[in-house]
Short mmCIF file of C-alpha atoms in Angstrom, two decimals:
data_model
loop_
_atom_site.label_atom_id
_atom_site.label_comp_id
_atom_site.label_asym_id
_atom_site.label_seq_id
_atom_site.Cartn_x
_atom_site.Cartn_y
_atom_site.Cartn_z
CA MET A 18 284.33 119.60 78.87
CA TYR A 19 281.59 116.98 78.51
CA LEU A 20 280.46 116.85 82.16
CA GLN A 21 277.47 119.17 81.78
CA HIS A 22 276.38 117.49 78.52
CA PHE A 23 276.11 114.10 80.24
CA GLY A 24 274.97 115.43 83.65
CA LEU A 25 278.09 114.30 85.48
CA ASP A 26 279.44 115.67 88.75
CA ALA A 27 283.05 114.59 88.12
CA ALA A 28 285.20 113.12 85.37
CA PRO A 29 284.45 109.38 85.58
CA PHE A 30 287.58 108.15 83.82
CA SER A 31 290.35 110.32 85.15
CA ILE A 32 293.61 108.37 85.50
CA THR A 33 294.55 110.26 88.66
CA PRO A 34 293.88 108.18 91.81
CA ASP A 35 290.62 108.96 93.59
CA PRO A 36 289.43 106.65 96.40
CA ARG A 37 285.80 107.28 95.43
CA PHE A 38 286.25 105.48 92.11
CA VAL A 39 288.10 102.41 93.37
CA PHE A 40 286.57 99.25 91.92
CA LEU A 41 287.71 95.92 93.33
CA SER A 42 287.15 92.99 90.99
CA THR A 43 287.49 89.43 92.24
CA ARG A 44 291.08 89.47 91.00
CA HIS A 45 291.89 92.65 92.93
CA GLU A 46 290.28 91.28 96.07
CA ASP A 47 292.34 88.10 95.73
CA ALA A 48 295.53 90.13 95.27
CA LEU A 49 294.73 92.22 98.34
CA ALA A 50 294.03 89.07 100.34
CA HIS A 51 297.38 87.58 99.28
CA LEU A 52 299.22 90.70 100.43
CA ARG A 53 297.40 90.77 103.76
CA TYR A 54 298.15 87.10 104.29
CA GLY A 55 301.78 87.57 103.31
CA ILE A 56 302.45 90.37 105.78
CA SER A 57 300.57 88.76 108.67
CA THR A 58 300.64 85.21 109.97
CA GLY A 59 301.23 83.70 106.55
CA GLY A 60 304.39 85.59 105.78
CA GLY A 61 306.55 84.85 108.77
CA GLY A 62 309.08 87.34 107.48
CA GLY A 63 310.63 87.33 104.06
CA PHE A 64 309.16 88.44 100.74
CA VAL A 65 305.72 88.77 99.19
CA GLN A 66 305.48 89.21 95.41
CA LEU A 67 302.71 90.95 93.45
CA THR A 68 303.05 91.25 89.67
CA GLY A 69 300.79 92.42 86.88
CA GLU A 70 300.79 94.17 83.53
CA VAL A 71 301.07 97.94 83.28
CA GLY A 72 297.81 99.62 84.28
CA THR A 73 296.15 96.65 85.97
CA GLY A 74 295.91 98.38 89.36
CA LYS A 75 298.92 97.20 91.36
CA THR A 76 299.70 100.59 92.88
CA THR A 77 296.03 101.09 93.77
CA ILE A 78 296.09 97.81 95.67
CA CYS A 79 299.25 98.87 97.51
CA ARG A 80 297.63 102.14 98.60
CA LEU A 81 294.49 100.31 99.73
CA LEU A 82 296.67 97.93 101.72
CA LEU A 83 298.51 100.79 103.42
CA GLU A 84 295.29 102.64 104.21
CA ASN A 85 293.76 99.59 105.88
CA LEU A 86 296.67 98.17 107.82
CA PRO A 87 296.02 97.50 111.50
CA GLY A 88 297.60 99.80 114.08
CA GLU A 89 300.28 97.28 115.03
CA VAL A 90 301.83 97.42 111.53
CA ASP A 91 304.39 100.06 110.55
CA ALA A 92 304.78 100.37 106.79
CA ALA A 93 307.01 102.17 104.31
CA LEU A 94 306.33 102.65 100.60
CA VAL A 95 309.25 103.01 98.18
CA LEU A 96 308.03 104.44 94.86
CA ASN A 97 311.40 104.98 93.15
CA PRO A 98 313.53 101.82 93.09
CA LEU A 99 316.08 103.22 90.61
CA LEU A 100 318.60 103.60 93.42
CA GLU A 101 321.99 102.29 94.38
CA PRO A 102 321.94 99.77 97.27
CA THR A 103 323.00 102.34 99.86
CA GLN A 104 320.50 104.91 98.57
CA LEU A 105 317.75 102.30 98.78
CA LEU A 106 318.71 101.54 102.36
CA GLU A 107 318.63 105.27 103.17
CA THR A 108 315.17 105.61 101.58
CA ILE A 109 313.77 102.71 103.61
CA CYS A 110 315.12 104.21 106.82
CA GLU A 111 313.65 107.61 105.98
CA GLU A 112 310.23 106.14 105.17
CA LEU A 113 310.19 104.29 108.51
CA GLY A 114 311.29 107.37 110.43
CA VAL A 115 314.66 105.92 111.46
CA ASN A 116 317.19 108.55 112.55
CA THR A 117 319.96 108.48 109.92
CA ARG A 118 322.04 111.41 111.19
CA ALA A 119 325.78 110.68 111.02
CA ALA A 120 324.98 107.42 109.21
CA TRP A 121 324.33 108.86 105.76
CA GLY A 122 326.19 106.95 103.05
CA ASN A 123 327.42 104.30 105.50
CA PRO A 124 325.65 100.94 104.88
CA LYS A 125 326.82 99.38 108.15
CA LYS A 126 325.64 102.27 110.33
CA LEU A 127 322.33 102.46 108.44
CA THR A 128 321.76 98.72 108.90
CA ASP A 129 322.63 98.92 112.59
CA ARG A 130 320.13 101.75 113.16
CA LEU A 131 317.44 99.95 111.17
CA ASN A 132 318.05 96.79 113.20
CA LYS A 133 317.73 98.77 116.45
CA TYR A 134 314.43 100.22 115.20
CA LEU A 135 313.13 96.77 114.22
CA LEU A 136 314.03 95.26 117.62
CA LYS A 137 312.21 98.10 119.38
CA SER A 138 309.14 97.62 117.16
CA HIS A 139 309.18 93.88 117.82
CA ALA A 140 309.33 94.46 121.58
CA GLU A 141 306.23 96.67 121.20
CA GLY A 142 304.40 93.90 119.35
CA LYS A 143 304.57 95.63 115.95
CA THR A 144 305.18 94.28 112.47
CA VAL A 145 307.31 96.30 110.04
CA VAL A 146 306.57 96.12 106.30
CA VAL A 147 308.36 97.71 103.35
CA LEU A 148 306.53 97.89 99.99
CA ILE A 149 308.70 98.50 96.92
CA ASP A 150 306.72 99.53 93.85
CA GLU A 151 308.08 99.08 90.28
CA ALA A 152 310.43 96.47 91.73
CA GLN A 153 311.33 95.17 88.26
CA ASN A 154 313.62 98.21 88.06
CA LEU A 155 315.72 97.15 91.04
CA SER A 156 319.28 96.23 90.18
CA ALA A 157 320.65 92.85 91.21
CA ALA A 158 322.86 94.61 93.77
CA ALA A 159 319.86 96.47 95.25
CA LEU A 160 317.87 93.24 95.44
CA GLU A 161 320.74 91.58 97.26
CA GLN A 162 320.81 94.49 99.72
CA VAL A 163 317.09 94.03 100.31
CA ARG A 164 317.56 90.29 100.81
CA LEU A 165 320.22 90.91 103.44
CA LEU A 166 317.72 93.03 105.38
CA THR A 167 315.57 89.94 105.90
CA ASN A 168 318.47 88.43 107.83
CA LEU A 169 317.62 90.86 110.64
CA GLU A 170 315.87 88.60 113.12
CA THR A 171 315.49 87.42 116.65
CA ALA A 172 316.01 83.83 117.73
CA THR A 173 312.44 82.99 116.71
CA GLN A 174 311.22 85.53 114.17
CA LYS A 175 312.17 87.68 111.19
CA LEU A 176 311.91 91.38 111.92
CA LEU A 177 311.11 92.76 108.47
CA GLN A 178 308.52 91.84 105.84
CA ILE A 179 309.15 93.06 102.28
CA VAL A 180 306.55 93.29 99.49
CA LEU A 181 307.87 93.46 95.92
CA VAL A 182 305.39 94.92 93.45
CA GLY A 183 306.21 95.04 89.76
CA GLN A 184 305.51 94.23 86.15
CA PRO A 185 305.85 90.66 84.75
CA GLU A 186 309.53 91.37 84.14
CA LEU A 187 309.98 91.01 87.90
CA ARG A 188 309.20 87.32 87.62
CA GLN A 189 311.82 86.99 84.89
CA LEU A 190 314.35 88.87 87.02
CA LEU A 191 313.84 86.63 90.04
CA ARG A 192 314.51 83.52 87.93
CA ARG A 193 318.17 84.53 87.62
CA ALA A 194 320.55 82.04 89.19
CA ASP A 195 322.35 84.74 91.20
CA LEU A 196 319.04 85.75 92.82
CA ARG A 197 317.86 82.25 93.75
CA GLN A 198 318.42 82.90 97.48
CA LEU A 199 315.92 85.76 97.32
CA ALA A 200 313.44 83.76 95.22
CA GLN A 201 313.48 80.99 97.82
CA ARG A 202 312.37 83.45 100.49
CA ILE A 203 309.19 84.51 98.68
CA THR A 204 306.35 83.20 100.82
CA ALA A 205 303.36 84.45 98.81
CA ARG A 206 302.96 85.23 95.11
CA TYR A 207 300.11 86.66 93.07
CA HIS A 208 299.90 87.73 89.42
CA LEU A 209 297.17 90.30 88.80
CA GLU A 210 295.34 89.72 85.51
CA PRO A 211 293.28 92.32 83.63
CA LEU A 212 289.50 92.45 84.04
CA ASP A 213 287.33 90.04 82.09
CA GLN A 214 284.43 91.26 79.96
CA ALA A 215 281.82 91.17 82.73
CA GLU A 216 284.18 92.95 85.14
CA THR A 217 285.00 95.57 82.51
CA MET A 218 281.30 96.34 82.12
CA ALA A 219 280.85 96.52 85.90
CA TYR A 220 283.94 98.73 86.20
CA VAL A 221 282.62 101.28 83.69
CA ARG A 222 279.15 101.34 85.22
CA HIS A 223 280.61 101.77 88.72
CA ARG A 224 282.71 104.78 87.71
CA LEU A 225 279.81 106.38 85.84
CA LYS A 226 277.52 105.90 88.83
CA VAL A 227 280.05 107.46 91.21
CA ALA A 228 280.42 110.37 88.79
CA GLY A 229 276.67 111.01 88.98
CA ALA A 230 275.44 109.50 85.70
CA ASP A 231 271.71 108.80 85.65
CA ASP A 232 271.89 106.85 82.37
CA PRO A 233 274.29 104.05 81.34
CA LEU A 234 275.88 106.30 78.61
CA PHE A 235 277.70 103.28 77.10
CA SER A 236 275.60 100.78 75.15
CA ARG A 237 276.19 97.08 75.75
CA ALA A 238 277.85 96.81 72.33
CA ALA A 239 280.07 99.76 73.25
CA LEU A 240 281.12 98.05 76.49
CA LYS A 241 282.01 94.88 74.60
CA ALA A 242 284.01 96.91 72.09
CA LEU A 243 285.74 98.68 75.00
CA PHE A 244 286.78 95.35 76.48
CA ARG A 245 288.10 94.10 73.14
CA ALA A 246 290.00 97.34 72.57
CA THR A 247 291.62 97.48 76.00
CA GLY A 248 291.97 93.84 77.00
CA GLY A 249 290.40 94.71 80.36
CA VAL A 250 293.36 96.85 81.52
CA PRO A 251 291.80 99.51 83.82
CA ARG A 252 294.14 102.32 82.81
CA LEU A 253 293.45 101.73 79.11
CA ILE A 254 289.73 101.49 79.84
CA ASN A 255 289.87 104.94 81.44
CA ILE A 256 291.78 106.50 78.55
CA VAL A 257 289.66 105.00 75.76
CA ALA A 258 286.36 105.59 77.60
CA ASP A 259 287.25 109.22 78.27
CA ARG A 260 288.13 109.76 74.59
CA ALA A 261 284.88 108.07 73.51
CA LEU A 262 282.80 110.32 75.80
CA LEU A 263 284.56 113.34 74.36
CA ALA A 264 283.76 112.15 70.83
CA ALA A 265 280.09 111.62 71.76
CA TYR A 266 279.96 115.12 73.21
CA ALA A 267 281.52 116.60 70.06
CA ARG A 268 278.81 114.92 68.00
CA GLN A 269 276.10 115.88 70.52
CA GLN A 270 275.15 112.23 70.96
CA PRO A 271 273.34 111.15 74.16
CA GLY A 272 275.72 108.26 74.68
CA VAL A 273 278.58 106.18 73.33
CA ASP A 274 278.15 103.44 70.74
CA ALA A 275 280.60 100.74 69.64
CA ARG A 276 281.73 102.76 66.60
CA LEU A 277 282.93 105.64 68.79
CA VAL A 278 284.76 103.24 71.11
CA ARG A 279 286.61 101.64 68.20
CA ARG A 280 287.54 105.03 66.79
CA ALA A 281 288.74 106.25 70.20
CA ALA A 282 290.77 103.08 70.67
CA ARG A 283 292.49 103.51 67.32
CA GLU A 284 293.46 107.06 68.26
CA VAL A 285 294.77 106.02 71.67
CA HIS A 286 296.76 103.06 70.41
CA GLY A 287 298.16 105.15 67.58
CA GLU A 288 299.50 107.72 70.07
CA GLU A 289 300.87 105.05 72.38
CA ARG A 290 302.71 103.23 69.62
CA GLY A 291 304.16 106.42 68.16
CA ASN A 292 302.48 105.91 64.79
CA ARG A 293 302.67 108.45 62.02
CA PRO A 294 299.91 111.05 61.61
CA GLN A 295 296.49 109.68 60.79
CA ALA A 296 296.44 111.09 57.24
CA TRP A 297 299.64 109.21 56.46
CA ALA A 298 298.26 106.06 58.10
CA ARG A 299 295.12 106.28 55.95
CA ALA A 300 297.25 106.71 52.84
CA VAL A 301 299.30 103.65 53.69
CA ALA A 302 296.13 101.67 54.41
CA LEU A 303 294.61 102.75 51.09
CA ALA A 304 297.77 101.74 49.23
CA GLY A 305 297.69 98.38 50.97
CA LEU A 306 294.04 97.89 50.02
CA LEU A 307 294.78 98.68 46.37
CA LEU A 308 297.63 96.18 46.35
CA ALA A 309 295.36 93.59 47.95
CA LEU A 310 292.67 94.19 45.33
CA THR A 311 295.26 93.87 42.56
CA ALA A 312 296.56 90.64 44.07
CA ALA A 313 293.00 89.34 44.35
CA GLY A 314 292.49 90.02 40.64
CA PHE A 315 295.60 88.05 39.71
CA TRP A 316 294.54 85.28 42.08
CA TRP A 317 291.14 85.13 40.36
CA MET A 318 292.91 84.56 37.04
CA GLY A 319 295.20 81.95 38.56
CA GLY A 320 298.27 84.15 38.21
CA LEU A 321 299.28 83.99 41.85
CA ASP A 322 298.28 80.45 42.77
CA SER A 323 301.87 79.49 43.49
CA GLN A 324 302.64 82.68 45.42
CA ARG A 325 299.96 82.72 48.12
CA PRO A 326 301.40 83.99 51.44
CA THR A 327 302.21 81.52 54.16
CA GLU A 328 299.58 81.59 56.90
CA ALA A 329 301.76 81.07 59.96
CA PRO A 330 304.85 79.34 61.35
CA VAL A 331 303.84 75.67 61.35
CA THR A 332 305.21 72.37 62.52
CA THR A 333 305.96 69.51 60.14
CA ALA A 334 302.62 67.89 60.97
CA GLN A 335 300.79 71.13 60.33
CA ALA A 336 302.63 71.56 57.00
CA GLU A 337 301.48 68.12 55.88
CA GLU A 338 297.94 69.01 56.90
CA THR A 339 298.14 72.28 54.97
CA GLN A 340 299.21 70.48 51.78
CA GLN A 341 296.05 68.40 51.96
CA ASP A 342 293.75 71.40 52.33
CA GLU A 343 291.73 72.44 49.33
CA ALA A 344 292.34 75.94 48.04
CA LEU A 345 289.81 78.56 49.13
CA PRO A 346 287.39 79.76 46.45
CA PRO A 347 288.16 83.24 45.13
CA ALA A 348 286.28 86.07 46.81
CA GLU A 349 283.43 87.66 44.92
CA SER A 350 283.93 91.31 44.04
CA THR A 351 281.05 92.24 46.33
CA GLN A 352 282.74 90.66 49.38
CA PRO A 353 284.89 93.00 51.48
CA LEU A 354 288.57 92.24 51.83
CA PHE A 355 289.76 92.11 55.41
CA GLY A 356 292.68 90.82 57.41
CA THR A 357 296.45 91.28 57.26
CA ASP A 358 299.19 89.29 55.54
CA SER A 359 301.26 89.38 58.73
CA PHE A 360 300.47 86.48 61.05
CA ALA A 361 302.77 88.01 63.71
CA SER A 362 300.84 91.29 63.59
CA ALA A 363 297.50 89.50 63.94
CA TRP A 364 298.91 87.45 66.81
CA GLN A 365 299.81 90.62 68.70
CA VAL A 366 296.25 91.89 68.22
CA LEU A 367 294.96 88.62 69.69
CA LEU A 368 297.26 88.90 72.72
CA HIS A 369 296.21 92.51 73.28
CA THR A 370 292.51 91.78 72.79
CA ARG A 371 292.61 88.90 75.27
CA GLY A 372 294.68 90.92 77.79
CA ILE A 373 297.66 88.54 77.59
CA GLY A 374 301.27 89.66 77.76
CA ASP A 375 303.72 89.63 74.87
CA GLU A 376 305.77 86.80 76.38
CA TYR A 377 303.67 84.22 74.52
CA PRO A 378 305.08 84.00 70.97
CA ALA A 379 303.07 82.34 68.22
CA GLU A 380 305.75 79.67 67.80
CA THR A 381 304.80 78.20 71.20
CA CYS A 382 301.17 77.66 70.21
CA HIS A 383 301.15 73.98 71.05
CA TRP A 384 299.95 72.01 74.01
CA GLU A 385 303.42 71.49 75.45
CA ALA A 386 303.64 75.23 76.22
CA ALA A 387 301.94 74.71 79.57
CA GLY A 388 301.43 77.50 82.06
CA SER A 389 298.75 79.97 82.96
CA VAL A 390 298.00 80.60 79.27
CA ARG A 391 297.21 77.80 76.83
CA CYS A 392 297.03 77.99 73.04
CA LEU A 393 295.43 75.67 70.50
CA GLU A 394 295.33 75.71 66.72
CA ARG A 395 292.48 73.75 65.18
CA ARG A 396 289.87 73.64 62.47
CA GLY A 397 286.26 74.30 63.33
CA SER A 398 283.02 75.94 62.37
CA THR A 399 281.23 79.17 63.16
CA ALA A 400 279.22 77.12 65.63
CA ASP A 401 282.48 76.52 67.53
CA LEU A 402 283.23 80.24 67.56
CA LEU A 403 279.72 80.92 68.87
CA ARG A 404 280.20 78.41 71.68
CA LEU A 405 283.58 79.90 72.65
CA ASP A 406 282.11 83.44 72.65
CA ARG A 407 285.53 85.14 72.64
CA PRO A 408 287.96 86.63 70.10
CA VAL A 409 290.12 84.16 68.15
CA LEU A 410 292.67 84.54 65.38
CA ALA A 411 291.27 83.21 62.10
CA ALA A 412 292.85 82.50 58.72
CA VAL A 413 290.73 84.53 56.28
CA GLY A 414 291.41 84.56 52.57
CA GLY A 415 295.14 85.00 52.16
CA GLY A 416 295.58 86.68 55.52
CA HIS A 417 294.65 86.68 59.20
CA ALA A 418 292.39 88.68 61.50
CA VAL A 419 291.11 88.53 65.06
CA VAL A 420 287.39 87.75 64.83
CA THR A 421 284.49 87.72 67.26
CA MET A 422 281.02 86.37 66.57
CA LEU A 423 278.31 88.99 67.05
CA GLY A 424 275.33 86.68 67.34
CA LEU A 425 274.15 84.62 64.38
CA GLU A 426 274.32 87.26 61.67
CA ARG A 427 277.55 89.26 61.86
CA VAL A 428 281.23 88.89 62.64
CA ARG A 429 283.57 91.55 64.05
CA TRP A 430 287.14 91.51 62.66
CA GLU A 431 290.22 93.43 63.79
CA THR A 432 293.83 93.95 62.73
CA GLU A 433 296.46 96.36 64.03
CA ASP A 434 295.41 99.07 61.61
CA ASP A 435 291.76 98.44 60.87
CA GLY A 436 288.58 96.72 61.89
CA GLY A 437 284.95 96.36 61.01
CA GLU A 438 281.99 94.02 60.72
CA VAL A 439 280.93 91.64 57.96
CA THR A 440 277.95 89.37 57.48
CA LEU A 441 278.29 85.76 58.56
CA ALA A 442 277.99 84.70 54.91
CA ASP A 443 280.87 86.99 53.86
CA PHE A 444 283.01 85.66 56.69
CA GLU A 445 282.31 82.01 55.91
CA ALA A 446 283.10 82.62 52.24
CA ARG A 447 286.64 83.73 53.13
CA TRP A 448 287.37 81.69 56.27
CA SER A 449 289.45 78.54 55.82
CA GLY A 450 288.08 77.06 59.05
CA ARG A 451 291.47 77.32 60.75
CA TYR A 452 291.76 79.38 63.92
CA TRP A 453 294.00 79.91 66.94
CA ASP A 454 292.54 80.25 70.42
CA LEU A 455 294.04 81.35 73.76
CA TRP A 456 292.69 80.81 77.24
CA ARG A 457 293.88 80.99 80.83
CA MET A 458 294.18 77.84 82.85
CA PRO A 459 296.25 76.86 85.91
CA GLY A 460 299.59 75.30 85.13
CA TYR A 461 298.78 72.29 87.32
CA VAL A 462 296.03 71.10 84.97
CA PRO A 463 297.54 68.37 82.69
CA ASP A 464 296.91 68.13 78.97
CA VAL A 465 294.62 65.10 79.41
CA LEU A 466 292.50 63.97 82.37
CA GLN A 467 290.81 60.58 82.40
CA GLU A 468 288.86 58.27 84.67
CA GLY A 469 290.98 57.22 87.64
CA ASP A 470 292.99 60.45 87.84
CA ARG A 471 293.15 62.38 91.08
CA GLY A 472 294.43 65.82 92.03
CA PRO A 473 293.88 69.60 91.88
CA GLY A 474 293.38 69.46 88.10
CA VAL A 475 290.26 67.35 88.61
CA LEU A 476 288.94 69.83 91.19
CA TRP A 477 289.47 72.70 88.73
CA VAL A 478 287.56 70.84 86.02
CA LYS A 479 284.69 70.04 88.38
CA ARG A 480 284.40 73.64 89.53
CA LEU A 481 283.99 74.85 85.95
CA ALA A 482 281.83 71.87 85.01
CA GLU A 483 279.27 72.95 87.62
CA GLN A 484 278.72 76.13 85.56
CA ALA A 485 278.73 74.42 82.16
CA ASP A 486 275.85 73.37 79.96
CA PRO A 487 275.00 70.62 80.80
CA PRO A 488 276.19 71.14 84.41
CA TYR A 489 278.11 68.58 86.42
CA LEU A 490 275.96 67.41 89.33
CA GLY A 491 278.47 65.24 91.24
CA ASP A 492 280.61 66.06 94.27
CA PRO A 493 282.71 69.14 93.37
CA GLY A 494 284.99 68.69 96.38
CA ASP A 495 286.16 65.17 95.51
CA PRO A 496 289.51 65.33 93.65
CA TYR A 497 288.83 61.94 92.01
CA PHE A 498 287.89 61.45 88.34
CA GLY A 499 285.11 58.92 88.73
CA PRO A 500 282.34 57.49 86.52
CA SER A 501 280.02 60.46 87.16
CA LEU A 502 282.60 62.94 85.79
CA LYS A 503 283.22 60.70 82.78
CA ARG A 504 279.48 60.61 81.99
CA TRP A 505 279.34 64.39 82.28
CA ALA A 506 282.38 64.74 79.98
CA GLU A 507 280.67 62.61 77.32
CA GLU A 508 277.50 64.74 77.51
CA PHE A 509 279.50 67.98 77.39
CA GLN A 510 281.57 66.77 74.43
CA HIS A 511 278.43 65.77 72.55
CA SER A 512 276.90 69.23 73.11
CA ALA A 513 280.14 70.90 71.92
CA GLY A 514 280.34 68.76 68.78
CA LEU A 515 283.43 66.89 69.98
CA PRO A 516 284.13 63.13 69.98
CA ALA A 517 282.34 61.86 73.10
CA ASP A 518 285.19 59.69 74.47
CA GLY A 519 284.93 60.78 78.13
CA LEU A 520 288.57 61.97 78.12
CA ILE A 521 289.03 65.59 79.12
CA GLY A 522 291.69 66.57 76.61
CA ARG A 523 292.76 69.81 75.05
CA GLU A 524 289.67 70.44 72.90
CA THR A 525 287.34 69.70 75.83
CA LEU A 526 289.40 71.96 78.12
CA GLN A 527 289.30 74.68 75.46
CA PHE A 528 285.50 74.79 75.45
CA LEU A 529 285.26 74.26 79.21
CA SER A 530 287.58 77.23 79.86
CA ARG A 531 284.92 79.71 78.70
CA TYR A 532 283.11 79.13 82.01
CA GLY A 533 285.91 80.67 84.06
CA GLU A 534 289.45 81.54 83.00
CA GLU A 535 292.09 81.99 85.68
CA THR A 536 295.79 81.66 86.34
#
């Protein structure tokens, strides 16, 4: 509908697969490299595991892998794993072209014929690979059947390589005690993360260019809003971007601004979550606003001082700290009310905005919850939020909202049902200074690094420190925490407004992580 208006040759954000529009980020290239390694010399037979959230591009990577396999590799792709063990075995045989006549429904005969096929392929110098998509839907019995297939081998080599591709639930499934034999045979693993902000911008521009766009069409602010609204998930980017282009066409605008992206995102998320019609949603929102204004009036008169909502689930130490905090000044009538009373709701917005899965509950927001995602609650200033340059969850007034600094003058805020911008002064007048931040970091990085330490965590810190301001100028390949890294840490801490003790602890890692998040 909007192609002629924008001078496009094709729909740039169609969710149907089209090889012309494939965009490989660094993450996708790494995932593809892991799969290639796993099914070649690195695999040695057994299992390769690729996981990622819905819409991150796992199936696209599988198709790219199949299209670019060398001639000595025979591959089968199983797209429907909701099968009984015998049915799964039949599907694998069919995909590989194994003759299953007179063996249908007989697991032993099917296995014998598959083994004969694998031995013949091995004698011809071929590798046989089976890719199972949506593998999180495999039953335990089907997974056990698949594991038994890897027992087909010669005296020196496994005959079958299996790639399991699925959502994060696959990782949970393979942690089951009754599947530990299969988990032990996984020789390569990779978890595909969503795109970061820079990759999201490059992704959109790539698809527009392929579609024939002469102009960018999306402003830089619109691209940032698109990243915040989708968390960098390619499928969501396509859906929201397509809806935003349609809205721009309907308004006869030459391009898409941030306002249209936010509106399109609200429509898309409302449909996905099965919300009520928009008119009803607006009515509920208006009622909530009126209640909030009424509560604010009582608060102004001191009537609700003892009934202010709890900000979040807190530990004993945090509760003691909260009791010592001074009460926030009442908001002036000219200041906009924003935020939500529900900490859990705001937390979900933060997870979605940062492209992080729902398996990270707010209750685990402490340093002991190590892994690929770290969380930290602390008090800070708007200068800290500017340095971080990413969305955080902030305690504002009597509620919470996900906020992002938009330069030195304005702040973007978001909740599940609403969003907008306020001046920096309005934000500071309602912000308690408390915020929650999430970032990705390898699980092998400890909570504190200090002079004398050695290991991969030090190498990770040095790699990011080279990109920091000020940059680390020592040897990035030396896994030793020496005097030069300590001096850099003190300089970096001073520039970030942290105590310059030379220890790389959680606050230092939090600010350092902005130079390159990864799992």
